[in-house]
XYZ file of C-alpha atoms in Angstrom:
190
model
C 47.745 69.261 31.375
C 50.636 68.429 28.964
C 53.127 66.972 31.555
C 53.787 63.871 29.602
C 54.639 65.658 26.461
C 56.719 68.354 28.139
C 58.695 65.637 30.000
C 59.271 63.566 26.852
C 60.436 66.875 24.933
C 62.730 67.834 28.036
C 64.198 64.125 28.376
C 64.947 64.031 24.672
C 66.698 67.405 24.794
C 68.863 66.248 27.867
C 69.641 62.941 26.137
C 70.786 64.949 23.008
C 72.792 67.261 25.338
C 70.964 70.343 24.174
C 69.954 71.277 27.640
C 71.422 70.452 31.018
C 69.748 68.090 33.549
C 70.136 70.909 36.187
C 67.536 72.938 34.074
C 64.854 70.038 33.796
C 62.050 71.816 35.841
C 62.435 75.201 33.953
C 62.356 73.503 30.574
C 59.545 71.174 31.574
C 57.451 73.963 32.945
C 58.344 76.144 29.823
C 57.068 73.273 27.384
C 54.006 72.644 29.414
C 53.158 76.379 29.215
C 54.043 76.245 25.319
C 51.789 73.258 24.736
C 48.810 74.785 26.754
C 49.157 78.050 24.821
C 49.090 76.335 21.472
C 46.095 74.419 22.404
C 44.327 77.635 23.584
C 45.262 79.431 20.290
C 44.124 76.366 18.288
C 40.836 76.151 20.085
C 40.229 79.869 19.629
C 40.764 79.878 15.973
C 38.809 76.352 15.425
C 35.798 77.956 17.337
C 36.276 81.250 15.161
C 36.139 79.079 12.231
C 33.034 77.205 13.242
C 31.165 80.325 14.104
C 32.397 82.379 11.123
C 34.024 85.162 13.221
C 37.636 84.628 12.821
C 38.785 88.253 12.903
C 36.205 89.256 15.508
C 37.526 86.370 17.949
C 41.025 87.646 17.152
C 40.061 91.195 18.099
C 38.464 89.873 21.332
C 41.404 87.677 22.169
C 43.800 90.338 21.850
C 41.751 92.773 23.832
C 41.019 90.063 26.594
C 44.654 89.104 26.936
C 46.113 92.521 26.835
C 44.055 93.529 29.946
C 43.888 90.156 31.655
C 47.714 89.997 31.993
C 47.556 92.866 34.397
C 44.141 92.784 35.870
C 44.083 89.218 37.280
C 40.924 87.847 38.506
C 39.448 84.353 38.682
C 41.847 81.714 38.005
C 40.786 77.847 37.819
C 42.527 75.588 40.311
C 43.445 72.981 37.519
C 44.745 73.513 33.781
C 41.940 71.260 32.506
C 39.422 73.311 34.414
C 40.974 76.741 32.980
C 40.791 75.118 29.489
C 37.190 74.163 29.940
C 36.267 77.708 31.275
C 38.162 79.437 28.590
C 36.624 77.293 25.793
C 33.127 77.878 27.348
C 33.664 81.622 27.556
C 35.059 81.810 23.975
C 32.134 79.664 22.702
C 29.441 81.977 24.563
C 31.159 85.141 23.231
C 31.144 83.801 19.719
C 27.571 82.879 20.308
C 26.711 86.406 21.422
C 28.707 87.957 18.416
C 26.818 85.588 15.995
C 23.262 85.558 17.321
C 22.721 88.828 19.314
C 22.829 92.202 17.630
C 24.199 94.568 20.149
C 23.520 98.236 19.017
C 26.004 100.834 19.861
C 24.210 102.436 22.684
C 23.774 99.164 24.490
C 27.513 98.595 23.790
C 28.200 101.849 25.445
C 26.205 101.072 28.511
C 28.072 97.782 28.852
C 31.389 99.415 28.168
C 30.589 101.854 31.169
C 29.509 99.149 33.592
C 32.497 96.962 32.834
C 34.785 99.873 32.999
C 33.362 100.571 36.545
C 34.268 96.992 37.512
C 37.730 97.041 36.051
C 38.704 100.398 37.562
C 37.323 99.433 41.209
C 38.630 95.829 41.361
C 41.799 95.413 39.449
C 44.424 94.173 39.863
C 43.425 90.821 41.911
C 46.119 88.553 42.815
C 45.603 84.803 43.335
C 46.560 82.136 45.968
C 49.516 81.190 43.866
C 50.584 84.654 42.811
C 49.554 87.145 45.568
C 50.485 90.692 44.917
C 52.582 92.785 47.104
C 51.812 96.546 47.466
C 54.348 97.701 44.773
C 53.016 94.927 42.432
C 49.502 96.212 43.030
C 50.390 99.771 42.006
C 52.270 98.641 38.852
C 49.783 96.205 37.787
C 46.994 98.794 38.366
C 48.691 101.427 36.377
C 49.305 99.029 33.518
C 45.799 97.782 33.730
C 44.415 101.382 33.519
C 46.708 102.165 30.531
C 45.502 99.110 28.632
C 41.873 99.893 29.563
C 42.038 103.485 28.427
C 43.445 102.302 25.043
C 40.700 99.667 24.621
C 38.044 102.004 25.867
C 39.292 104.616 23.215
C 39.416 102.048 20.611
C 35.804 100.788 21.480
C 34.480 104.347 21.425
C 35.999 105.109 17.985
C 34.394 102.059 16.613
C 31.039 102.770 18.415
C 30.966 106.273 16.786
C 31.983 104.746 13.390
C 29.297 102.128 14.016
C 31.534 99.273 13.121
C 29.597 96.814 15.254
C 31.645 93.656 14.896
C 34.767 95.295 16.193
C 33.380 97.361 19.067
C 31.292 94.508 20.124
C 34.468 92.328 20.381
C 36.170 94.712 22.384
C 33.250 95.409 24.694
C 32.748 91.715 25.153
C 36.374 91.245 26.153
C 35.853 94.115 28.747
C 32.681 92.219 29.881
C 34.397 88.910 30.376
C 37.386 90.696 32.334
C 34.795 92.093 34.739
C 33.149 88.838 35.292
C 36.539 87.368 35.926
C 37.435 90.080 38.413
C 34.231 89.585 40.197
C 34.618 85.935 40.406
C 38.357 86.491 41.483
C 37.310 88.920 44.354
C 34.894 86.320 45.629
C 37.631 83.378 45.131
C 40.290 85.475 46.895
C 38.401 87.336 49.690
C 40.785 85.964 52.151
C 43.999 87.270 50.439
């Protein structure tokens, strides 16, 4: 998505002899990832401002990214599709946070359902990054550790009836579950 910008920055750094031409591909890839990450962060923050839910979306994003890193799941085939799916998911999550009151008992039920999916399906590799048996064991263990921390945090906020925080964590777990289900369907032949 940011190939042109990454290529321009890489060429500039090569011309200035900051990096060597032999490392072009590595730097170009790194800059593409950097620009993509910046766009995603800016989009999340902008949507948080629009919906008036800045700290809630930050809690959601932290919970989502922490577990998504290890759990895997659905991955769009092109960066622009990934950005569109991510933006739609964030907007939908913020809409739920803003317009739907989810009491703590419903949150608890949703947490249980999403936990079952996360425990049963993760980790899921992709076509571009299939997982070998050792990676599956390591990623599963890391997923379960992060999941435990997030579930404990959600339970504390449910007991304390701090709705905006437990809702953000539970919605992150739900979105992870959805990504895992779609990833399972997408990668059924792996």
